[in-house]
PDB file of N, CA and C in Angstrom:
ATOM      1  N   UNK A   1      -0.240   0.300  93.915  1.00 52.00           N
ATOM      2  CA  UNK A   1       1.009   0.897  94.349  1.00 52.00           C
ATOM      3  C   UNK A   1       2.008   0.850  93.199  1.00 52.00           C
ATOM      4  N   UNK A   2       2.566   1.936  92.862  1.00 57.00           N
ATOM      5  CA  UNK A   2       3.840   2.228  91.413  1.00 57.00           C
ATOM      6  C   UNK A   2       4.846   2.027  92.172  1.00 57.00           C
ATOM      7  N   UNK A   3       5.787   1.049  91.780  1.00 54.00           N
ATOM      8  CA  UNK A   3       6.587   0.874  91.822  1.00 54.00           C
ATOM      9  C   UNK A   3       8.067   1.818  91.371  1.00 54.00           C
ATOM     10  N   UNK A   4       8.761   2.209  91.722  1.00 61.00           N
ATOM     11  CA  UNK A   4      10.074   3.291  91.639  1.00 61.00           C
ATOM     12  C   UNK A   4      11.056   2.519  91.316  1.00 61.00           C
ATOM     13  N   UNK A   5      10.783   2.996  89.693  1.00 63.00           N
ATOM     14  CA  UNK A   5      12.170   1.961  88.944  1.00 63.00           C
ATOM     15  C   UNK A   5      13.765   2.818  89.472  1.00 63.00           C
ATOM     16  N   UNK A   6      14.650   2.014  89.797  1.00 57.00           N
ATOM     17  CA  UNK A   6      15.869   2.582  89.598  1.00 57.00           C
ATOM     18  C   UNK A   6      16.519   3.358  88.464  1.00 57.00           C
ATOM     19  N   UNK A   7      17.271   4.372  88.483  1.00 73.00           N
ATOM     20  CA  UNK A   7      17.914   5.316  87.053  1.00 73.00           C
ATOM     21  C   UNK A   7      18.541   4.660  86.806  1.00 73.00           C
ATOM     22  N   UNK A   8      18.970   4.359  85.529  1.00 91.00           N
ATOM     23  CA  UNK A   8      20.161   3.323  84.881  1.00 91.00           C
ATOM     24  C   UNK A   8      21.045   4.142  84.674  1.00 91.00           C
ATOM     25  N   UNK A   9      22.220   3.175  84.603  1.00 92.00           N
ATOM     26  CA  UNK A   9      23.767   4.491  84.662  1.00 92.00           C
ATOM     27  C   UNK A   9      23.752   5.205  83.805  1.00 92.00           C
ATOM     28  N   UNK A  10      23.274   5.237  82.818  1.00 94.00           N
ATOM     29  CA  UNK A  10      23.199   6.232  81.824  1.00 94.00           C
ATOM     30  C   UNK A  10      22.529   7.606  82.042  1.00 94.00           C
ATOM     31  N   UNK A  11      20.907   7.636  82.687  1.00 94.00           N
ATOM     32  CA  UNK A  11      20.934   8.553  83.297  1.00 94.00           C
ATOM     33  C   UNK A  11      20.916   8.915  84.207  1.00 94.00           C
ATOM     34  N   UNK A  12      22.019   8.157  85.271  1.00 95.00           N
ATOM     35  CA  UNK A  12      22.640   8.784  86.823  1.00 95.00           C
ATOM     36  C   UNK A  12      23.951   9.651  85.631  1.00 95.00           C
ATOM     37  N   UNK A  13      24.753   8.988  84.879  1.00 96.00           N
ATOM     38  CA  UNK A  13      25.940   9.941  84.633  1.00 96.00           C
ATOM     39  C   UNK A  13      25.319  11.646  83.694  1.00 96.00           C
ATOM     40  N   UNK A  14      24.460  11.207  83.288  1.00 97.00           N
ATOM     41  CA  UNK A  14      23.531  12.607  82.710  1.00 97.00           C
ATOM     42  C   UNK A  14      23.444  13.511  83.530  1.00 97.00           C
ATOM     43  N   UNK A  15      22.875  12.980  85.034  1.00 97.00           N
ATOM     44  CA  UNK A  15      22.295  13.632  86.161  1.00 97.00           C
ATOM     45  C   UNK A  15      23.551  14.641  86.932  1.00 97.00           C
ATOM     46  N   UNK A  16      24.768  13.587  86.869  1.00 97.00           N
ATOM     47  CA  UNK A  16      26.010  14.046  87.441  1.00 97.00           C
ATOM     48  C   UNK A  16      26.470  15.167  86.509  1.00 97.00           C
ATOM     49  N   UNK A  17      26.624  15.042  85.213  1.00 98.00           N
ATOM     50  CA  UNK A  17      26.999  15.758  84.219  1.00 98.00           C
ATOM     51  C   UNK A  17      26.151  17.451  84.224  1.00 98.00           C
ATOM     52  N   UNK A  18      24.986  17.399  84.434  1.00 98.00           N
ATOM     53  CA  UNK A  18      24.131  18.111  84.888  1.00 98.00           C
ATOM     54  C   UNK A  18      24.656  19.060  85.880  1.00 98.00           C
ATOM     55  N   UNK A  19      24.721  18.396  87.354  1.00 98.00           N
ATOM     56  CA  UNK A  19      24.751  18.857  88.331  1.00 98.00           C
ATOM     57  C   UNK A  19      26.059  19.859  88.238  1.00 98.00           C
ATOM     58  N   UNK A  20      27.263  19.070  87.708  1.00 97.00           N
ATOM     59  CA  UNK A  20      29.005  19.487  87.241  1.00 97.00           C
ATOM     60  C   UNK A  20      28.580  20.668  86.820  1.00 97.00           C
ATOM     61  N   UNK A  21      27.670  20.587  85.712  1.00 96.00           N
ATOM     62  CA  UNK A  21      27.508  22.189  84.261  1.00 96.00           C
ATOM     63  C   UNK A  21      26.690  23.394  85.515  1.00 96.00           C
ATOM     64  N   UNK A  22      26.114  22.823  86.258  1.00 96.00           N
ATOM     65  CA  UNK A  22      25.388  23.802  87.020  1.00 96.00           C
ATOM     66  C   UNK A  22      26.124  24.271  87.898  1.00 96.00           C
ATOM     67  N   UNK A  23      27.168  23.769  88.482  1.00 96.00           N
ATOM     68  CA  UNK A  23      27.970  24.313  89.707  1.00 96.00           C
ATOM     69  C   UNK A  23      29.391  24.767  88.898  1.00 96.00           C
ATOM     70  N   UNK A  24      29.726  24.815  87.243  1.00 94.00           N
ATOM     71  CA  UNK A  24      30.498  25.591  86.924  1.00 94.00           C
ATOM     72  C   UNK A  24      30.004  26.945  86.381  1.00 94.00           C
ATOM     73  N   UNK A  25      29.034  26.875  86.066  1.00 93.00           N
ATOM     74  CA  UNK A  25      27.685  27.957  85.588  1.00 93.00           C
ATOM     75  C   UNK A  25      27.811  28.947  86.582  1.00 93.00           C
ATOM     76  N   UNK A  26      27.325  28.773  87.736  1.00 94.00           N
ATOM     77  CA  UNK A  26      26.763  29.540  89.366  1.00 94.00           C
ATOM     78  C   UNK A  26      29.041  29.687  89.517  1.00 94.00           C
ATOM     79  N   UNK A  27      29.780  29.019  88.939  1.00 91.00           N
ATOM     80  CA  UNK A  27      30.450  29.805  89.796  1.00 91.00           C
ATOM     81  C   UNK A  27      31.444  28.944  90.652  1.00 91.00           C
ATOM     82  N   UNK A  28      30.681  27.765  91.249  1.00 94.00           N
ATOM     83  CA  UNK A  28      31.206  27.361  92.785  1.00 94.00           C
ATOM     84  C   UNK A  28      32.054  26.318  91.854  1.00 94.00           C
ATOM     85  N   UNK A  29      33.491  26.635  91.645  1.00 92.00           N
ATOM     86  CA  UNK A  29      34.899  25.983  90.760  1.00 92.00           C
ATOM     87  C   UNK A  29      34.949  24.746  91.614  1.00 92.00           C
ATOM     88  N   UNK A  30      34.939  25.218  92.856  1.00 94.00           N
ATOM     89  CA  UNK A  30      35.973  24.012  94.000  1.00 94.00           C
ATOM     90  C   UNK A  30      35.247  22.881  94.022  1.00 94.00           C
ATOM     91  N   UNK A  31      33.752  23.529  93.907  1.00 96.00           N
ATOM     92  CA  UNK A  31      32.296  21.661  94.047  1.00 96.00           C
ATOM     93  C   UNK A  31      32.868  20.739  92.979  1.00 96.00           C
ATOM     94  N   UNK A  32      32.526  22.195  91.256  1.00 95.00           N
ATOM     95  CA  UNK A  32      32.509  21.161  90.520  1.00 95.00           C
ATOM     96  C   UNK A  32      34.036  20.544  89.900  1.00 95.00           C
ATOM     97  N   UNK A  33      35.058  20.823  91.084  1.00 95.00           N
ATOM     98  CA  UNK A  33      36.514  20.296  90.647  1.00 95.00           C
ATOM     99  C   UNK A  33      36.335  18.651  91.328  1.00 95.00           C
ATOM    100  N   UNK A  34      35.408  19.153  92.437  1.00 97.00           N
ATOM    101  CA  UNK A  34      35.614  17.582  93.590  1.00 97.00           C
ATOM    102  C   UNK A  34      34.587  16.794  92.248  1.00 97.00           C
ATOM    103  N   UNK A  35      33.689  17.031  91.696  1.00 97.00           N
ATOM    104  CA  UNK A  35      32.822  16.497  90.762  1.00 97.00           C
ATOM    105  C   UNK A  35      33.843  15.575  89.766  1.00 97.00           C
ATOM    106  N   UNK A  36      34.047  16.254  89.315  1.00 97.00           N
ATOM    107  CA  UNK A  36      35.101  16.077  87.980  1.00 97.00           C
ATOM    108  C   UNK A  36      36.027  14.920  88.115  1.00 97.00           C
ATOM    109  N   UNK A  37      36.847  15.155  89.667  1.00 97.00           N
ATOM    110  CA  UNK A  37      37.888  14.690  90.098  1.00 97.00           C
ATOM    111  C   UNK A  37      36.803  13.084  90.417  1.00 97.00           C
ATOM    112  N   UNK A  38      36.113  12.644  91.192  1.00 97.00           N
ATOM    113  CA  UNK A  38      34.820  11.745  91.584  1.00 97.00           C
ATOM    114  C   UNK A  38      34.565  11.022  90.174  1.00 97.00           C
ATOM    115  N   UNK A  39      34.621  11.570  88.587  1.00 97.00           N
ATOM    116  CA  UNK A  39      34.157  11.096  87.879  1.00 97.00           C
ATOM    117  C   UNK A  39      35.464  10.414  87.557  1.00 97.00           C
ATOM    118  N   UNK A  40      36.769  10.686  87.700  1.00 97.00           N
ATOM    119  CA  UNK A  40      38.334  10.475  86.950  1.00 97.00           C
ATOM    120  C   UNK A  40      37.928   8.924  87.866  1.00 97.00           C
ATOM    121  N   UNK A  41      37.916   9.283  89.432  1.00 97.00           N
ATOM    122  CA  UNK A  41      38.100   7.929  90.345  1.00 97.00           C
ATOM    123  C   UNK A  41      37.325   6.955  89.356  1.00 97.00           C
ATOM    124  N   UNK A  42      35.833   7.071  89.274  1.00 96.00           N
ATOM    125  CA  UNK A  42      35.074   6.322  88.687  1.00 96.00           C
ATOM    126  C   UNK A  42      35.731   5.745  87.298  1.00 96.00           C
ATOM    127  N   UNK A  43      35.851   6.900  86.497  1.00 96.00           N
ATOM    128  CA  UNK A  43      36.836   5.847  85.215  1.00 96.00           C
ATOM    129  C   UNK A  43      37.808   5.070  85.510  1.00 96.00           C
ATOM    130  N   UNK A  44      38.402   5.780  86.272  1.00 95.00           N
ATOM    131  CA  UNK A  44      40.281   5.037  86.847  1.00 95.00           C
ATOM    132  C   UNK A  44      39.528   3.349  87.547  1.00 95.00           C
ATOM    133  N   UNK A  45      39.170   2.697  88.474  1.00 96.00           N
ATOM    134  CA  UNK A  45      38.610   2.223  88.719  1.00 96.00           C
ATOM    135  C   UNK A  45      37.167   1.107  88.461  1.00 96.00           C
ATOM    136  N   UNK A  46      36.680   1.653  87.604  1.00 93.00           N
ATOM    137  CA  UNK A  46      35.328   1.204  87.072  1.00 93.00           C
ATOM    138  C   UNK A  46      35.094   0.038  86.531  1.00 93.00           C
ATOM    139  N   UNK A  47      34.325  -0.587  85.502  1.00 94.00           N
ATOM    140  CA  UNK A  47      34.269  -1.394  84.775  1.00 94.00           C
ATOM    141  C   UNK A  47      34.472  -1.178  83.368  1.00 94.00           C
ATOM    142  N   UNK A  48      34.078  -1.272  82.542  1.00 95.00           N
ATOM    143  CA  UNK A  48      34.371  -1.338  81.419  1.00 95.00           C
ATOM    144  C   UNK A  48      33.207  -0.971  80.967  1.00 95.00           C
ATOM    145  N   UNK A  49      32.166  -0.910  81.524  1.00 94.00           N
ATOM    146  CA  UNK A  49      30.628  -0.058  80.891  1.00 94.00           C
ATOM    147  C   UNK A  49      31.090   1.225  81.830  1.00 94.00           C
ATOM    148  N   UNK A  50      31.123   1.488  83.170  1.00 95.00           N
ATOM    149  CA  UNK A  50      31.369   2.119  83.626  1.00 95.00           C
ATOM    150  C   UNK A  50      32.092   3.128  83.193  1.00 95.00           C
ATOM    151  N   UNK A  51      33.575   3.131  82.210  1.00 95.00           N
ATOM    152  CA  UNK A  51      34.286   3.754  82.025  1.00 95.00           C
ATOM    153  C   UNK A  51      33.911   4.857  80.366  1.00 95.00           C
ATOM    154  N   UNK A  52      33.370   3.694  79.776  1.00 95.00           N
ATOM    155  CA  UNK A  52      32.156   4.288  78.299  1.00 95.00           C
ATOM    156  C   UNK A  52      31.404   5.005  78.861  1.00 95.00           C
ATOM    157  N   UNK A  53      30.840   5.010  79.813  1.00 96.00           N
ATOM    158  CA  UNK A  53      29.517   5.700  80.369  1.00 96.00           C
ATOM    159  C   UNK A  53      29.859   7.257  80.893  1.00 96.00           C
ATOM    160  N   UNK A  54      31.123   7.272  81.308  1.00 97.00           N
ATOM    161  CA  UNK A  54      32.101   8.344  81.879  1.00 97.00           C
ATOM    162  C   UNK A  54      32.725   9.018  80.648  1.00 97.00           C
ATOM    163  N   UNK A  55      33.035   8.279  79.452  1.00 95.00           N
ATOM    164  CA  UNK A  55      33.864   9.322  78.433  1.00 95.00           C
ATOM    165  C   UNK A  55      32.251   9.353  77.567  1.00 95.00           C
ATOM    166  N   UNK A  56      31.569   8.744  77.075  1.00 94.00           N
ATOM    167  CA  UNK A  56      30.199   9.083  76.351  1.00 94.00           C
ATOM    168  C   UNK A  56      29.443  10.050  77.001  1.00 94.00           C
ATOM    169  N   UNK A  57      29.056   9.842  78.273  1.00 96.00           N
ATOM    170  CA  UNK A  57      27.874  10.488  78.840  1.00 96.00           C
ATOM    171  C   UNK A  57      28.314  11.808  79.517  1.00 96.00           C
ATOM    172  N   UNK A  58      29.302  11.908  80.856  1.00 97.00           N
ATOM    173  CA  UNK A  58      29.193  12.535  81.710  1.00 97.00           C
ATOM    174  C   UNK A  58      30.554  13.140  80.704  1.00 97.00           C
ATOM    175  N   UNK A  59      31.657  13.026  80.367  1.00 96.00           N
ATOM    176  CA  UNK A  59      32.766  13.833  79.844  1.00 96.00           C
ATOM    177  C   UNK A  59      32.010  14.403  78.702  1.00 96.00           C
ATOM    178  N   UNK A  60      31.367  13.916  77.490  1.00 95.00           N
ATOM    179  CA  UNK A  60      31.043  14.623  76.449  1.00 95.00           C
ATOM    180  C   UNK A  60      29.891  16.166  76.701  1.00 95.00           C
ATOM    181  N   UNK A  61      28.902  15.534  78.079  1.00 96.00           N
ATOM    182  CA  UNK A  61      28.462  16.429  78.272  1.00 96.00           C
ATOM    183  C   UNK A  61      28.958  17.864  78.873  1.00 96.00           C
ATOM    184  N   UNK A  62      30.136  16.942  79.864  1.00 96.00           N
ATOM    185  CA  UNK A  62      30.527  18.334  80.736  1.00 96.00           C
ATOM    186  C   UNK A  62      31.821  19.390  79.368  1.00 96.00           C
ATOM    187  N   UNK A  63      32.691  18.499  78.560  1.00 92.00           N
ATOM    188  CA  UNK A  63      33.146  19.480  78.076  1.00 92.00           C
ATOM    189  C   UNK A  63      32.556  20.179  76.878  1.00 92.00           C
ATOM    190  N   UNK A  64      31.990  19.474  76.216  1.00 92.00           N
ATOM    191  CA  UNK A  64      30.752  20.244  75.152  1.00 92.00           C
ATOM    192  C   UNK A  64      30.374  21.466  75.701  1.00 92.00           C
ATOM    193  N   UNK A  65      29.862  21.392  76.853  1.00 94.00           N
ATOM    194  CA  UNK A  65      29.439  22.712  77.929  1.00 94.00           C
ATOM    195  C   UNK A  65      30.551  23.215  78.057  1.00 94.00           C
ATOM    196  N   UNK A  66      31.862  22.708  78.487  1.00 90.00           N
ATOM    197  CA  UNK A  66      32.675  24.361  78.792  1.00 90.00           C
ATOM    198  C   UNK A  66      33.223  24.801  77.617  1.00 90.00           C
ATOM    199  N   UNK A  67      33.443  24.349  76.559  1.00 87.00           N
ATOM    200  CA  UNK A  67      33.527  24.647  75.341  1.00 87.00           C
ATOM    201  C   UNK A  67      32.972  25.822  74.582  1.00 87.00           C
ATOM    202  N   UNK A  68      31.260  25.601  74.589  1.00 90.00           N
ATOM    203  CA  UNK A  68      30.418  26.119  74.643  1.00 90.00           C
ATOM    204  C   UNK A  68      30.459  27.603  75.080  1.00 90.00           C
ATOM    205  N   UNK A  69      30.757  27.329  76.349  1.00 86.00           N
ATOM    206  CA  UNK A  69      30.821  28.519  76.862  1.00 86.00           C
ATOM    207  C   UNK A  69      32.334  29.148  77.792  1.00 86.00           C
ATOM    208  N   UNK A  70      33.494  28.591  77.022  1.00 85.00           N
ATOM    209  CA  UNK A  70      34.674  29.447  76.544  1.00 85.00           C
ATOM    210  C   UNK A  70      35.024  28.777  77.934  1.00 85.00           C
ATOM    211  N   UNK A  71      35.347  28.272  79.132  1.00 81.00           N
ATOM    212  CA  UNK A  71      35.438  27.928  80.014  1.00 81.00           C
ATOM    213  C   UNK A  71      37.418  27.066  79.879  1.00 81.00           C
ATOM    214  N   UNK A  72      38.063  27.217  80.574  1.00 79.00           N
ATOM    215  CA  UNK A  72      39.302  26.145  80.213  1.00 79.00           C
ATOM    216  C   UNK A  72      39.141  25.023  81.193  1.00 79.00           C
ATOM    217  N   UNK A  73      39.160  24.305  79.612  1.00 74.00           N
ATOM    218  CA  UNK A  73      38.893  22.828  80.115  1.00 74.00           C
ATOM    219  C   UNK A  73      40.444  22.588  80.696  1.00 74.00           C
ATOM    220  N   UNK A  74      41.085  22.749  80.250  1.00 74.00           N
ATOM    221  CA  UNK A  74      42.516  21.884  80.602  1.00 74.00           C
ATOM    222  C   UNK A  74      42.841  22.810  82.170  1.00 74.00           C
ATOM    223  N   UNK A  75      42.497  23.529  82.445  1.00 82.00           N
ATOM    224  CA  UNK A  75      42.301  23.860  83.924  1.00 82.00           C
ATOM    225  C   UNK A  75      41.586  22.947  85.333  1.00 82.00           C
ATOM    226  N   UNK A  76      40.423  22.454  84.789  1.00 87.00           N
ATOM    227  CA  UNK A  76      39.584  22.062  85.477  1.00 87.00           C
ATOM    228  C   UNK A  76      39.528  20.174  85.521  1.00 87.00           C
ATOM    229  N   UNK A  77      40.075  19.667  84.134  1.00 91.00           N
ATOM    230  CA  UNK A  77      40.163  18.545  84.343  1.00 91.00           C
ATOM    231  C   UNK A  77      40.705  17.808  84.805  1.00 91.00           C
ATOM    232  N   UNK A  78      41.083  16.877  85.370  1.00 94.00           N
ATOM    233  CA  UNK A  78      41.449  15.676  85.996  1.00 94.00           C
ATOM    234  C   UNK A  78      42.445  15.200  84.766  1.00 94.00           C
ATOM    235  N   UNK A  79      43.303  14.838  85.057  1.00 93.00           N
ATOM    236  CA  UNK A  79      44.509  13.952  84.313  1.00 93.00           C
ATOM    237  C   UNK A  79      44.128  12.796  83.398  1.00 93.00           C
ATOM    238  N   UNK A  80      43.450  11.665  84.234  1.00 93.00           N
ATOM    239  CA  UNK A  80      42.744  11.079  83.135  1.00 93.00           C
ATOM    240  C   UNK A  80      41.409  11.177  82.321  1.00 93.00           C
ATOM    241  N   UNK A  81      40.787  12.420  82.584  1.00 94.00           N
ATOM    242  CA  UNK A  81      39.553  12.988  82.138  1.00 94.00           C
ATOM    243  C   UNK A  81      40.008  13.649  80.922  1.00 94.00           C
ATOM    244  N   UNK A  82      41.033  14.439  80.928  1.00 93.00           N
ATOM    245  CA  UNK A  82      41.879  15.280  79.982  1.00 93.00           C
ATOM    246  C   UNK A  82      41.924  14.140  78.714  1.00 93.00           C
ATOM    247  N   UNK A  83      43.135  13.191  79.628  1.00 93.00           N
ATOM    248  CA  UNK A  83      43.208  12.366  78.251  1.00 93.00           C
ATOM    249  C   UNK A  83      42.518  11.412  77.554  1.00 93.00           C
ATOM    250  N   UNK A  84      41.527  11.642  77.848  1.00 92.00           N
ATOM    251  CA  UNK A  84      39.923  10.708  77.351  1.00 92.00           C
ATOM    252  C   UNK A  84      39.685  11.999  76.539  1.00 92.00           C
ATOM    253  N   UNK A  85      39.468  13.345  77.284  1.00 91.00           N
ATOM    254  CA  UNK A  85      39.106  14.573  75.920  1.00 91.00           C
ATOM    255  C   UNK A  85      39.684  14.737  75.190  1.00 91.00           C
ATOM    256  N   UNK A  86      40.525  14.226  75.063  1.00 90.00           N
ATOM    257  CA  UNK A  86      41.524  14.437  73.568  1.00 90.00           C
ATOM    258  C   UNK A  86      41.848  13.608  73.159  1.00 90.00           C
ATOM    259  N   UNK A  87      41.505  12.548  73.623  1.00 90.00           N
ATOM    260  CA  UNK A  87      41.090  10.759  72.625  1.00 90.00           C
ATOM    261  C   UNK A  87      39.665  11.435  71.994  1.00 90.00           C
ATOM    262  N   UNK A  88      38.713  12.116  72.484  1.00 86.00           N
ATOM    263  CA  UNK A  88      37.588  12.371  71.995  1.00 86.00           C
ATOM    264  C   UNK A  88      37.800  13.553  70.728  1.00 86.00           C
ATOM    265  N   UNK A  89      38.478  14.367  70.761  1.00 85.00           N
ATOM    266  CA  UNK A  89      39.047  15.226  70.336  1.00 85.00           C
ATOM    267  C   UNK A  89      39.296  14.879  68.978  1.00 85.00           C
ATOM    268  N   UNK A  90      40.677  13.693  69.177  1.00 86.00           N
ATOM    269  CA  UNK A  90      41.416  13.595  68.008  1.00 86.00           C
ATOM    270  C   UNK A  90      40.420  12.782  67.245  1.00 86.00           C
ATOM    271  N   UNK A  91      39.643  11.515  67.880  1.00 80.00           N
ATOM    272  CA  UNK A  91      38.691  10.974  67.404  1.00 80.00           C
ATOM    273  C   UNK A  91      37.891  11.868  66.181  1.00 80.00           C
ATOM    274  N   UNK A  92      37.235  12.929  66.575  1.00 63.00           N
ATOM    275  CA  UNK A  92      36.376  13.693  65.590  1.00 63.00           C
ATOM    276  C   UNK A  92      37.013  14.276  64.628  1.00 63.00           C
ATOM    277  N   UNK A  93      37.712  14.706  64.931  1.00 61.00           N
ATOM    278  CA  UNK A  93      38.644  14.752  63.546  1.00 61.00           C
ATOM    279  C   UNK A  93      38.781  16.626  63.503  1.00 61.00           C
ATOM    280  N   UNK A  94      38.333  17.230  64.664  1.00 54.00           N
ATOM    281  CA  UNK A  94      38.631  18.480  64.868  1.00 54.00           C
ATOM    282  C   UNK A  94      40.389  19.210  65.423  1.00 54.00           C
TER     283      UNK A  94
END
């Protein structure tokens, strides 16, 4: 009998990040606003891996993607999601 390892947060926030890019893709704004907004709670709240895991994993992926594909981020983000993207932002030196 195989045993069913658990996903480690790293790739549950991949998975979420995923799901976000697919439901702004198709269209449906309002899912992936409650998404977005779900990930802010999680940073606002979280731990301190928790909150790395949210600006590394699930923010770099989701705005890389709307970026990507011309999308306004500063529309869709969350207040403290925003200002993690432009800690990420100024960080790179773009």
């Amino acid at each position: 009998m195989k045993v069913q390892e658990m996903p480690n947060i790293y790739s549950q926030a991949q998975r979420f990040a995923d799901l976000t890019k697919s439901l702004i893709k198709s269209g449906h704004l309002r899912s992936a606003k409650r998404c977005l907004q779900k990930a802010e709670a999680l940073f606002l709240s979280g731990s301190l891996e928790t909150k790395n895991v949210i600006t590394n994993v699930y923010l770099y992926s989701v705005s890389t993607f709307m970026e990507n594909h011309s999308c306004r981020i500063k529309g869709l983000l969350p207040v403290g999601l925003q200002i993690e993207y432009n800690k990420q932002i100024n960080a790179s030196g773009l």
